[in-house]
Short mmCIF file of C-alpha atoms in Angstrom, two decimals:
data_model
loop_
_atom_site.label_atom_id
_atom_site.label_comp_id
_atom_site.label_asym_id
_atom_site.label_seq_id
_atom_site.Cartn_x
_atom_site.Cartn_y
_atom_site.Cartn_z
CA MET A 16 -22.55 -18.46 -0.77
CA GLU A 17 -25.86 -16.74 -0.04
CA ARG A 18 -27.52 -14.46 -2.59
CA ILE A 19 -29.69 -11.55 -1.43
CA THR A 20 -32.11 -9.94 -3.89
CA LEU A 21 -35.01 -7.53 -3.96
CA PHE A 22 -38.27 -9.49 -3.99
CA ILE A 23 -40.85 -7.45 -5.90
CA ARG A 24 -44.05 -9.15 -7.02
CA THR A 25 -46.39 -6.74 -8.76
CA THR A 26 -47.91 -6.24 -12.18
CA LYS A 27 -48.09 -2.46 -11.74
CA GLU A 28 -45.81 -0.29 -13.86
CA ASP A 29 -46.15 2.80 -11.72
CA GLY A 30 -46.76 3.71 -8.08
CA ASP A 31 -45.14 2.71 -4.80
CA VAL A 32 -44.37 -0.64 -3.21
CA LYS A 33 -42.96 -1.73 0.14
CA LEU A 34 -39.51 -3.23 -0.13
CA ARG A 35 -39.16 -6.96 0.39
CA PHE A 36 -36.01 -9.07 0.14
CA ARG A 37 -35.15 -12.72 -0.31
CA LEU A 38 -32.02 -14.62 0.78
CA ILE A 39 -31.20 -17.87 -0.99
CA ASP A 40 -28.36 -20.24 -0.18
CA GLY A 41 -28.52 -23.33 -2.33
CA ARG A 42 -31.76 -25.29 -2.47
CA GLU A 43 -32.21 -25.66 1.27
CA VAL A 44 -32.28 -22.05 2.47
CA GLN A 45 -34.86 -19.48 1.38
CA LEU A 46 -35.51 -16.60 3.82
CA TYR A 47 -37.70 -13.52 3.37
CA HIS A 48 -37.45 -10.09 4.94
CA LYS A 49 -40.22 -7.44 4.91
CA THR A 50 -39.65 -3.74 5.51
CA ASN A 51 -41.78 -0.62 5.84
CA ILE A 52 -39.67 1.22 3.29
CA LYS A 53 -41.80 2.61 0.44
CA ALA A 54 -40.21 3.05 -2.95
CA SER A 55 -41.52 4.08 -6.33
CA LEU A 56 -41.30 1.51 -9.09
CA LYS A 57 -39.66 4.18 -11.25
CA ASP A 58 -36.81 4.55 -8.75
CA LEU A 59 -36.51 0.78 -8.35
CA SER A 60 -36.16 0.32 -12.11
CA ARG A 61 -32.69 1.87 -11.83
CA PHE A 62 -31.49 -1.00 -9.63
CA THR A 63 -30.58 -4.59 -10.38
CA PRO A 64 -32.29 -7.40 -8.43
CA GLU A 65 -29.17 -7.44 -6.22
CA GLY A 66 -29.73 -3.81 -5.24
CA THR A 67 -26.83 -2.36 -7.23
CA LEU A 68 -27.13 0.31 -9.91
CA ARG A 69 -27.76 -0.80 -13.45
CA PRO A 70 -25.01 -0.08 -16.00
CA ARG A 71 -24.72 3.57 -17.14
CA VAL A 72 -27.18 4.80 -14.49
CA THR A 73 -25.96 8.11 -13.07
CA LEU A 74 -29.19 9.65 -11.74
CA TYR A 75 -30.81 7.67 -8.94
CA ASN A 76 -32.40 7.99 -5.51
CA GLN A 77 -29.39 8.05 -3.16
CA GLU A 78 -31.59 7.72 -0.06
CA LEU A 79 -33.24 4.63 -1.48
CA TYR A 80 -29.86 3.17 -2.46
CA ASP A 81 -28.57 3.63 1.10
CA ALA A 82 -31.73 2.11 2.57
CA ILE A 83 -31.43 -0.97 0.33
CA GLN A 84 -27.79 -1.46 1.25
CA THR A 85 -28.55 -1.10 4.96
CA GLU A 86 -31.27 -3.77 4.85
CA ILE A 87 -28.99 -6.09 2.90
CA ASP A 88 -26.27 -5.53 5.51
CA TYR A 89 -28.68 -6.51 8.28
CA MET A 90 -29.73 -9.62 6.38
CA GLY A 91 -26.15 -10.71 5.79
CA ARG A 92 -25.24 -10.26 9.45
CA ALA A 93 -28.35 -12.06 10.62
CA TYR A 94 -27.64 -15.03 8.36
CA ILE A 95 -24.05 -15.29 9.62
CA LEU A 96 -25.37 -15.35 13.19
CA MET A 97 -27.99 -17.99 12.36
CA LYS A 98 -25.37 -20.28 10.82
CA ARG A 99 -22.98 -19.74 13.71
CA ASN A 100 -25.68 -20.57 16.27
CA GLU A 101 -27.09 -23.39 14.12
CA SER A 102 -30.53 -21.74 14.31
CA SER A 103 -33.58 -22.96 12.45
CA MET A 104 -33.57 -21.46 8.96
CA ASP A 105 -36.96 -19.90 9.44
CA SER A 106 -38.02 -16.45 8.21
CA SER A 107 -39.56 -15.57 11.57
CA VAL A 108 -36.22 -16.24 13.32
CA PHE A 109 -34.52 -14.29 10.55
CA GLU A 110 -36.81 -11.28 11.04
CA SER A 111 -36.39 -11.42 14.81
CA ILE A 112 -32.60 -11.19 14.56
CA ILE A 113 -32.82 -8.32 12.07
CA ASP A 114 -35.19 -6.48 14.44
CA SER A 115 -32.70 -6.93 17.28
CA PHE A 116 -30.04 -5.22 15.17
CA LYS A 117 -32.37 -2.29 14.61
CA ALA A 118 -33.50 -2.00 18.27
CA PRO A 119 -32.58 1.37 19.82
CA GLU A 120 -30.94 -0.26 22.83
CA ASP A 121 -28.54 -2.10 20.54
CA LYS A 122 -27.49 0.85 18.41
CA THR A 123 -24.76 2.12 20.74
CA SER A 124 -23.27 -1.34 20.98
CA LEU A 125 -23.45 -1.75 17.19
CA ILE A 126 -21.67 1.55 16.54
CA ASP A 127 -18.98 0.83 19.11
CA LYS A 128 -18.16 -2.49 17.48
CA SER A 129 -18.33 -1.38 13.86
CA LEU A 130 -15.36 -2.85 11.99
CA MET A 131 -14.87 0.20 9.76
CA LYS A 132 -15.18 2.69 12.60
CA ARG A 133 -12.76 0.83 14.85
CA PHE A 134 -10.23 0.15 12.08
CA THR A 135 -10.27 3.81 11.04
CA GLU A 136 -9.71 4.83 14.68
CA TYR A 137 -6.77 2.41 14.85
CA VAL A 138 -5.11 3.93 11.77
CA GLU A 139 -5.67 7.55 12.83
CA ALA A 140 -4.46 6.93 16.39
CA GLY A 141 -1.39 5.01 15.17
CA TYR A 142 -0.25 7.98 13.11
CA ARG A 143 -1.25 10.58 15.69
CA ASP A 144 0.64 8.81 18.49
CA GLY A 145 3.77 8.21 16.41
CA ILE A 146 3.40 4.43 16.32
CA PHE A 147 3.97 4.55 12.57
CA GLY A 148 5.03 7.24 10.09
CA LEU A 149 3.41 9.06 7.20
CA SER A 150 4.24 6.39 4.61
CA ARG A 151 2.57 3.65 6.67
CA TYR A 152 -0.36 5.99 7.40
CA LYS A 153 -0.97 6.64 3.70
CA HIS A 154 -0.81 2.92 2.96
CA ASP A 155 -3.26 2.07 5.76
CA LYS A 156 -5.67 4.73 4.52
CA GLY A 157 -5.66 2.81 1.25
CA THR A 158 -6.45 -0.37 3.19
CA ILE A 159 -9.44 1.40 4.76
CA GLY A 160 -10.76 2.11 1.26
CA LYS A 161 -10.31 -1.48 0.10
CA LEU A 162 -12.02 -2.86 3.19
CA GLU A 163 -14.90 -0.41 2.82
CA ARG A 164 -15.44 -1.44 -0.82
CA PHE A 165 -15.25 -5.13 0.11
CA LEU A 166 -17.93 -4.77 2.78
CA GLU A 167 -20.19 -2.68 0.54
CA ILE A 168 -19.98 -5.10 -2.38
CA ASN A 169 -20.68 -8.03 -0.05
CA ARG A 170 -23.56 -6.19 1.67
CA LYS A 171 -21.85 -6.21 5.04
CA ARG A 172 -21.24 -2.50 5.59
CA GLN A 173 -22.32 -2.73 9.23
CA CYS A 174 -20.17 -5.76 9.97
CA THR A 175 -18.63 -5.68 13.45
CA TYR A 176 -15.04 -6.62 14.22
CA GLU A 177 -16.38 -9.59 16.18
CA GLU A 178 -18.16 -10.91 13.07
CA PHE A 179 -15.10 -10.54 10.82
CA ASP A 180 -13.87 -14.13 11.10
CA ASP A 181 -11.17 -16.14 9.33
CA ALA A 182 -13.51 -17.01 6.44
CA MET A 183 -14.25 -13.32 5.78
CA LEU A 184 -10.55 -12.57 6.09
CA MET A 185 -9.77 -15.01 3.28
CA GLU A 186 -12.62 -13.54 1.20
CA PHE A 187 -11.11 -10.08 1.69
CA ARG A 188 -7.70 -11.41 0.65
CA SER A 189 -9.19 -12.75 -2.59
CA PHE A 190 -11.03 -9.45 -3.13
CA VAL A 191 -7.83 -7.39 -2.77
CA GLN A 192 -6.00 -9.58 -5.27
CA ASN A 193 -8.79 -9.59 -7.85
CA GLU A 194 -10.50 -6.24 -7.23
CA VAL A 195 -10.05 -5.24 -10.87
CA LYS A 196 -12.88 -7.69 -11.71
CA TYR A 197 -15.38 -5.57 -9.75
CA VAL A 198 -14.67 -2.19 -11.37
CA ASP A 199 -17.08 -2.48 -14.31
CA LYS A 200 -19.66 -4.36 -12.28
CA TYR A 201 -20.01 -1.65 -9.61
CA PRO A 202 -19.76 1.76 -11.35
CA SER A 203 -21.51 3.51 -8.46
CA ILE A 204 -18.63 2.51 -6.16
CA TYR A 205 -15.61 2.90 -8.42
CA GLY A 206 -16.94 5.97 -10.23
CA LYS A 207 -16.36 7.96 -7.04
CA LEU A 208 -12.65 7.10 -6.82
CA ASN A 209 -9.71 9.03 -8.21
CA LYS A 210 -8.39 7.38 -11.36
CA ARG A 211 -5.10 6.47 -9.67
CA ASP A 212 -7.02 4.54 -6.98
CA ILE A 213 -9.01 2.38 -9.42
CA PRO A 214 -7.30 -1.02 -9.84
CA LYS A 215 -6.24 -1.67 -13.42
CA GLU A 216 -4.76 -5.15 -13.04
CA ARG A 217 -4.59 -8.09 -10.67
CA ARG A 218 -2.62 -7.09 -7.57
CA LYS A 219 0.66 -8.81 -6.82
CA ASP A 220 1.14 -11.28 -3.98
CA ASN A 221 3.35 -8.90 -2.00
CA THR A 222 0.71 -6.17 -2.19
CA VAL A 223 -1.89 -8.58 -0.82
CA ALA A 224 0.50 -9.74 1.91
CA ASN A 225 0.92 -6.09 2.94
CA GLU A 226 -2.83 -5.75 3.48
CA MET A 227 -2.89 -8.95 5.52
CA GLN A 228 -0.06 -7.67 7.71
CA VAL A 229 -2.00 -4.46 8.38
CA LEU A 230 -5.10 -6.38 9.46
CA ARG A 231 -3.01 -8.77 11.57
CA SER A 232 -1.61 -5.78 13.48
CA PHE A 233 -5.11 -4.32 13.88
CA PHE A 234 -6.62 -7.50 15.30
CA ALA A 235 -3.57 -8.02 17.53
CA GLU A 236 -4.35 -4.64 19.11
CA LEU A 237 -7.98 -5.66 19.65
CA GLU A 238 -6.67 -8.76 21.45
CA ASP A 239 -4.28 -6.66 23.56
CA THR A 240 -7.09 -4.30 24.57
CA GLU A 241 -9.37 -7.32 25.23
CA GLU A 242 -11.97 -6.11 22.73
CA ILE A 243 -11.95 -9.56 21.15
CA ARG A 244 -10.94 -12.89 22.60
CA ARG A 245 -9.13 -14.20 19.55
CA SER A 246 -7.89 -12.70 16.30
CA PRO A 247 -9.20 -14.27 13.07
CA PHE A 248 -5.55 -14.88 12.18
CA ARG A 249 -5.22 -17.20 15.17
CA LYS A 250 -8.28 -19.15 14.07
CA MET A 251 -6.40 -20.50 11.05
CA SER A 252 -3.47 -22.87 10.83
CA ARG A 253 0.05 -21.56 11.41
CA GLU A 254 1.02 -22.52 7.86
CA ARG A 255 -1.87 -20.63 6.30
CA ARG A 256 -1.22 -17.61 8.50
CA ARG A 257 2.43 -17.61 7.47
CA THR A 258 1.56 -17.99 3.78
CA ILE A 259 -0.92 -15.11 3.54
CA THR A 260 1.35 -12.62 5.34
CA LYS A 261 4.71 -13.59 3.86
CA LYS A 262 6.26 -11.44 1.14
CA LYS A 263 8.46 -12.96 -1.55
CA TYR A 264 11.15 -11.11 -3.40
CA ASP A 265 12.89 -11.61 -6.72
CA ASP A 266 16.66 -11.80 -6.86
CA PRO A 267 18.10 -8.31 -6.28
CA VAL A 268 18.32 -6.26 -9.46
CA PHE A 269 20.80 -3.38 -9.65
CA LEU A 270 23.18 -1.75 -12.10
CA ARG A 271 26.61 -3.30 -12.11
CA LYS A 272 29.46 -0.82 -11.93
CA GLU A 273 30.21 -1.01 -15.64
CA GLU A 274 26.50 -0.51 -16.44
CA PHE A 275 26.36 2.47 -14.12
CA GLU A 276 29.39 3.97 -15.89
CA THR A 277 27.70 3.36 -19.25
CA VAL A 278 24.73 5.45 -18.11
CA CYS A 279 27.09 8.15 -16.77
CA ASN A 280 28.85 8.44 -20.16
CA PHE A 281 25.71 8.13 -22.26
CA LYS A 282 24.38 11.22 -24.05
CA PRO A 283 20.58 10.90 -23.99
CA SER A 284 17.98 12.60 -26.15
CA LYS A 285 16.87 16.04 -24.95
CA THR A 286 13.71 14.70 -23.32
CA LEU A 287 15.78 12.44 -21.05
CA VAL A 288 18.55 14.83 -19.93
CA GLU A 289 16.74 15.73 -16.71
CA THR A 290 15.89 12.07 -16.09
CA LYS A 291 19.58 11.15 -16.39
CA GLU A 292 20.56 13.84 -13.88
CA ALA A 293 17.84 12.80 -11.43
CA PHE A 294 18.61 9.09 -11.75
CA LEU A 295 22.39 9.48 -11.31
CA LEU A 296 21.86 11.77 -8.33
CA HIS A 297 19.42 9.25 -6.90
CA CYS A 298 22.03 6.48 -7.25
CA ALA A 299 24.53 8.63 -5.34
CA LEU A 300 22.09 9.39 -2.52
CA GLY A 301 20.34 6.03 -2.23
CA CYS A 302 17.26 7.48 -0.50
CA ARG A 303 13.67 6.45 -0.93
CA ILE A 304 11.74 8.25 -3.64
CA GLY A 305 9.54 10.09 -1.12
CA ASP A 306 12.57 11.49 0.68
CA PHE A 307 14.28 12.30 -2.63
CA GLN A 308 11.26 14.37 -3.72
CA ARG A 309 11.38 16.46 -0.54
CA LEU A 310 15.07 17.37 -0.63
CA THR A 311 16.00 21.04 -1.01
CA MET A 312 19.17 23.07 -0.54
CA ASP A 313 18.23 23.31 3.14
CA ASN A 314 19.12 19.62 3.36
CA VAL A 315 22.73 20.27 2.30
CA GLY A 316 25.35 20.59 5.03
CA ILE A 317 29.15 20.88 5.26
CA SER A 318 31.31 18.91 7.69
CA GLU A 319 34.25 20.37 9.64
CA GLU A 320 36.55 18.88 6.99
CA GLY A 321 34.68 20.66 4.20
CA ILE A 322 32.82 17.57 2.98
CA PRO A 323 29.33 18.41 1.59
CA TYR A 324 26.52 16.07 2.57
CA ILE A 325 22.76 15.78 2.66
CA HIS A 326 20.86 15.18 5.89
CA TYR A 327 17.19 14.34 6.42
CA LEU A 328 14.77 12.43 8.60
CA PRO A 329 13.47 9.45 6.60
CA GLU A 330 9.71 9.83 6.29
CA LYS A 331 8.97 6.10 6.42
CA THR A 332 10.63 5.42 9.76
CA LYS A 333 10.84 8.75 11.60
CA GLY A 334 7.70 8.00 13.61
CA THR A 335 9.19 4.77 14.96
CA GLN A 336 12.80 5.85 15.53
CA LYS A 337 14.14 5.84 19.09
CA ASP A 338 15.61 9.28 18.50
CA ASN A 339 15.64 12.04 15.88
CA SER A 340 18.88 10.96 14.23
CA GLU A 341 19.06 12.02 10.60
CA VAL A 342 20.34 10.08 7.63
CA VAL A 343 23.64 11.70 6.60
CA THR A 344 25.05 10.90 3.13
CA PRO A 345 28.25 12.52 1.79
CA LEU A 346 27.98 14.11 -1.65
CA ILE A 347 30.48 12.71 -4.12
CA ARG A 348 31.69 15.10 -6.82
CA TYR A 349 29.28 14.32 -9.65
CA ALA A 350 26.29 14.42 -7.26
CA PHE A 351 27.50 17.74 -5.87
CA ASP A 352 27.78 19.15 -9.39
CA ILE A 353 24.20 18.09 -10.26
CA ILE A 354 22.87 19.68 -7.06
CA LYS A 355 24.77 22.91 -7.71
CA LYS A 356 23.37 23.02 -11.23
CA THR A 357 19.76 22.10 -10.45
CA GLN A 358 19.35 23.30 -6.85
CA PHE A 359 17.15 20.19 -6.47
CA ASN A 360 14.73 21.68 -9.02
CA LEU A 361 13.94 18.43 -10.85
CA PRO A 362 10.31 18.55 -12.11
CA ILE A 363 10.54 14.93 -13.32
CA LEU A 364 10.32 13.84 -9.67
CA LYS A 365 6.89 15.41 -9.20
CA TYR A 366 5.14 12.38 -10.69
CA PRO A 367 7.09 9.13 -10.08
CA SER A 368 4.42 6.93 -11.70
CA GLY A 369 2.26 7.36 -14.79
CA LYS A 370 2.86 7.14 -18.52
CA SER A 371 5.39 9.99 -18.53
CA GLY A 372 6.54 9.83 -14.91
CA TYR A 373 10.00 9.35 -13.41
CA ASN A 374 9.87 5.54 -13.37
CA LYS A 375 8.75 5.34 -16.99
CA LYS A 376 11.49 7.77 -18.06
CA ILE A 377 14.13 5.72 -16.24
CA LYS A 378 13.14 2.69 -18.33
CA GLN A 379 13.46 4.77 -21.51
CA LEU A 380 16.86 6.13 -20.41
CA LEU A 381 18.27 2.67 -19.69
CA LYS A 382 16.86 1.28 -22.93
CA GLU A 383 18.48 4.06 -24.97
CA ALA A 384 21.76 3.45 -23.12
CA GLY A 385 21.63 -0.24 -24.06
CA ILE A 386 21.28 -1.61 -20.52
CA ASP A 387 19.62 -4.85 -21.62
CA ARG A 388 21.23 -7.58 -19.48
CA LYS A 389 18.66 -10.31 -18.78
CA VAL A 390 17.31 -10.41 -15.21
CA THR A 391 14.64 -12.58 -13.62
CA GLU A 392 11.14 -11.43 -12.76
CA TYR A 393 8.59 -13.74 -11.18
CA ASP A 394 5.30 -13.99 -13.07
CA GLU A 395 2.62 -14.50 -10.41
CA VAL A 396 -0.08 -15.45 -12.92
CA GLU A 397 1.93 -18.23 -14.59
CA GLY A 398 3.96 -19.08 -11.50
CA ILE A 399 7.32 -19.02 -13.29
CA ASN A 400 10.41 -16.85 -13.54
CA LYS A 401 10.65 -14.82 -16.71
CA TYR A 402 13.75 -13.19 -18.12
CA ILE A 403 13.42 -9.54 -19.05
CA PRO A 404 15.93 -6.89 -20.17
CA LEU A 405 17.19 -4.88 -17.22
CA TYR A 406 15.76 -1.63 -18.57
CA GLU A 407 12.24 -3.00 -18.03
CA ALA A 408 13.04 -3.20 -14.31
CA GLY A 409 14.11 0.46 -14.28
CA SER A 410 12.58 2.48 -11.43
CA SER A 411 13.40 4.66 -8.46
CA LYS A 412 13.98 1.45 -6.49
CA LEU A 413 16.68 0.45 -8.96
CA ALA A 414 18.57 3.64 -8.07
CA ARG A 415 18.35 2.82 -4.35
CA LYS A 416 19.42 -0.80 -4.91
CA THR A 417 22.33 0.30 -7.11
CA HIS A 418 23.56 2.62 -4.36
CA VAL A 419 23.37 -0.12 -1.73
CA ASP A 420 25.14 -2.66 -3.97
CA MET A 421 27.98 -0.36 -4.97
CA MET A 422 28.60 0.63 -1.36
CA SER A 423 28.43 -2.91 0.00
CA LYS A 424 31.15 -4.03 -2.39
CA VAL A 425 33.71 -1.56 -1.00
CA GLN A 426 32.79 -1.78 2.68
CA ILE A 427 34.39 -4.40 4.90
CA ASN A 428 31.74 -6.57 6.52
CA LEU A 429 31.72 -5.75 10.23
CA TYR A 430 31.52 -9.43 11.08
CA ALA A 431 33.93 -10.79 8.45
CA ALA A 432 36.88 -10.91 10.89
CA GLY A 433 34.99 -13.38 13.05
CA LEU A 434 35.62 -11.45 16.25
CA HIS A 435 31.90 -11.14 16.96
CA ARG A 436 28.82 -13.09 16.07
CA LYS A 437 26.42 -11.48 13.61
CA GLY A 438 24.09 -9.09 15.38
CA SER A 439 26.48 -8.47 18.25
CA GLY A 440 25.92 -5.05 19.82
CA ALA A 441 29.63 -4.82 20.63
CA VAL A 442 30.47 -4.09 16.99
CA ASN A 443 28.60 -0.81 17.06
CA ARG A 444 29.84 0.04 20.56
CA TYR A 445 33.51 -0.38 19.63
CA THR A 446 33.52 1.78 16.51
CA MET A 447 31.50 4.20 14.42
CA MET A 448 32.00 5.11 10.78
CA GLU A 449 32.39 8.85 10.57
CA ILE A 450 31.42 11.02 7.62
CA LYS A 451 34.97 11.16 6.21
CA ASP A 452 35.19 7.36 6.28
CA ARG A 453 31.93 7.08 4.34
CA PHE A 454 33.04 9.80 1.94
CA ASP A 455 36.24 7.87 1.19
CA LEU A 456 34.27 4.67 0.60
CA MET A 457 31.80 6.43 -1.69
CA ASN A 458 34.61 7.96 -3.73
CA ILE A 459 36.11 4.49 -4.19
CA ALA A 460 32.74 2.91 -5.04
CA PHE A 461 31.83 5.53 -7.64
CA ASP A 462 35.38 6.27 -8.89
CA GLN A 463 35.18 9.93 -7.86
CA GLU A 464 37.98 12.35 -6.95
CA ASP A 465 38.30 13.70 -3.43
CA PHE A 466 37.31 17.36 -3.00
CA ARG A 467 36.32 19.92 -0.37
CA VAL A 468 34.08 22.99 -0.30
CA ASP A 469 33.94 26.19 1.69
CA LYS A 470 30.95 27.51 3.62
CA ASN A 471 29.50 28.94 0.39
CA LEU A 472 29.65 25.54 -1.32
CA GLU A 473 32.50 26.66 -3.54
CA ILE A 474 35.10 23.99 -4.32
CA ILE A 475 38.49 24.38 -2.63
CA ASP A 476 41.46 23.57 -4.87
CA SER A 477 43.52 21.66 -2.30
CA PRO A 478 41.57 19.29 -0.03
CA VAL A 479 44.85 18.00 1.42
CA GLU A 480 45.66 21.39 2.93
CA LYS A 481 42.10 21.58 4.30
CA ASP A 482 42.57 18.26 6.13
CA SER A 483 45.90 19.29 7.61
#
């Protein structure tokens, strides 16, 4: 891979010099680029030969830094074009291409085809037009940041979406997975980020696959709008394309019924009482953590039969739903009691992650309760399955998975009778599970007694009379 450096040849220790650069690629390629940019040697002393800030440098000439990065971007783009066109590796050709990038008549075209500008427009328009919801929007904003850092570190900030080929795509994939390696090397870039956005470990395969899926959708749109002829994903083999976008999952991990009951009956230390209430309520509701955090008493309703329930529009999918149908989940007795007591005021939910956040506290709760059954977890570094105690897998997702598992084991599979093939639309046309049916199933799944409430959410002694 090419290496671009500042090329400064002077014996002076003070004064100004005009910036020059050199591009080297192996022993065969050595290209030079002259500029009219004047810089003081004092300012230049704060930069490495590669144009990045030296370690522990905090005061520097920002204008000079930007100018250096811009020239390096031009050089990188020009070299890509020379290789693609099999041009003579001559400095005069190199300078000519760089000049064409800087020409006023080309600036509009360059801006219009900027990868970062167009990708940002794609993300903003997708959310604005309801193509995807808030959760996807927040994730894609993170992808914008990763792509921006990748281009800056590789001196390709002005890369166009036409220049972003399959080779660069694979380089970006590697960057996303191993970004933690760049944190100490580029303090000027990572020092500007919030602590939570700075990578602290190698990213998992599924995280990387997510980023590849986002870019695949982006380039598919550019194909649909005929802004490019062919996506970089379609320039690679089908097997490679499938591999880099496919997510792999461990075996499902959830609390078995007897483990769930152990947690219910366990008396935790004072610091974990709120965590226990939140976790058990979460298991009864089965919603995503983002939706759980937003629930208030306004989300509580009462059916005609006096069955209390929660209702909400799921944040992740509401932008892509065909209608505005809400998720409706009956409240079994213990969940109702927790809600009445807390009024959804559960501060532990404010910070799901972090050293003292909800997820961490769930692990502590399960460990104290003795939930240590061995479960498998795939180690991506070693490429093997490891066996860990269940409490180490404790998280908000475990609550959601536990809910789904407990409900699936009391619900008759709609296709089990064999009357319809799986996926048949007739199944949903012929019948619909009403709230009382789901309430009955949830009571069976969680071993809860039937009950009813009045319009003030006060429990009625005789639910049988209410039904009649």
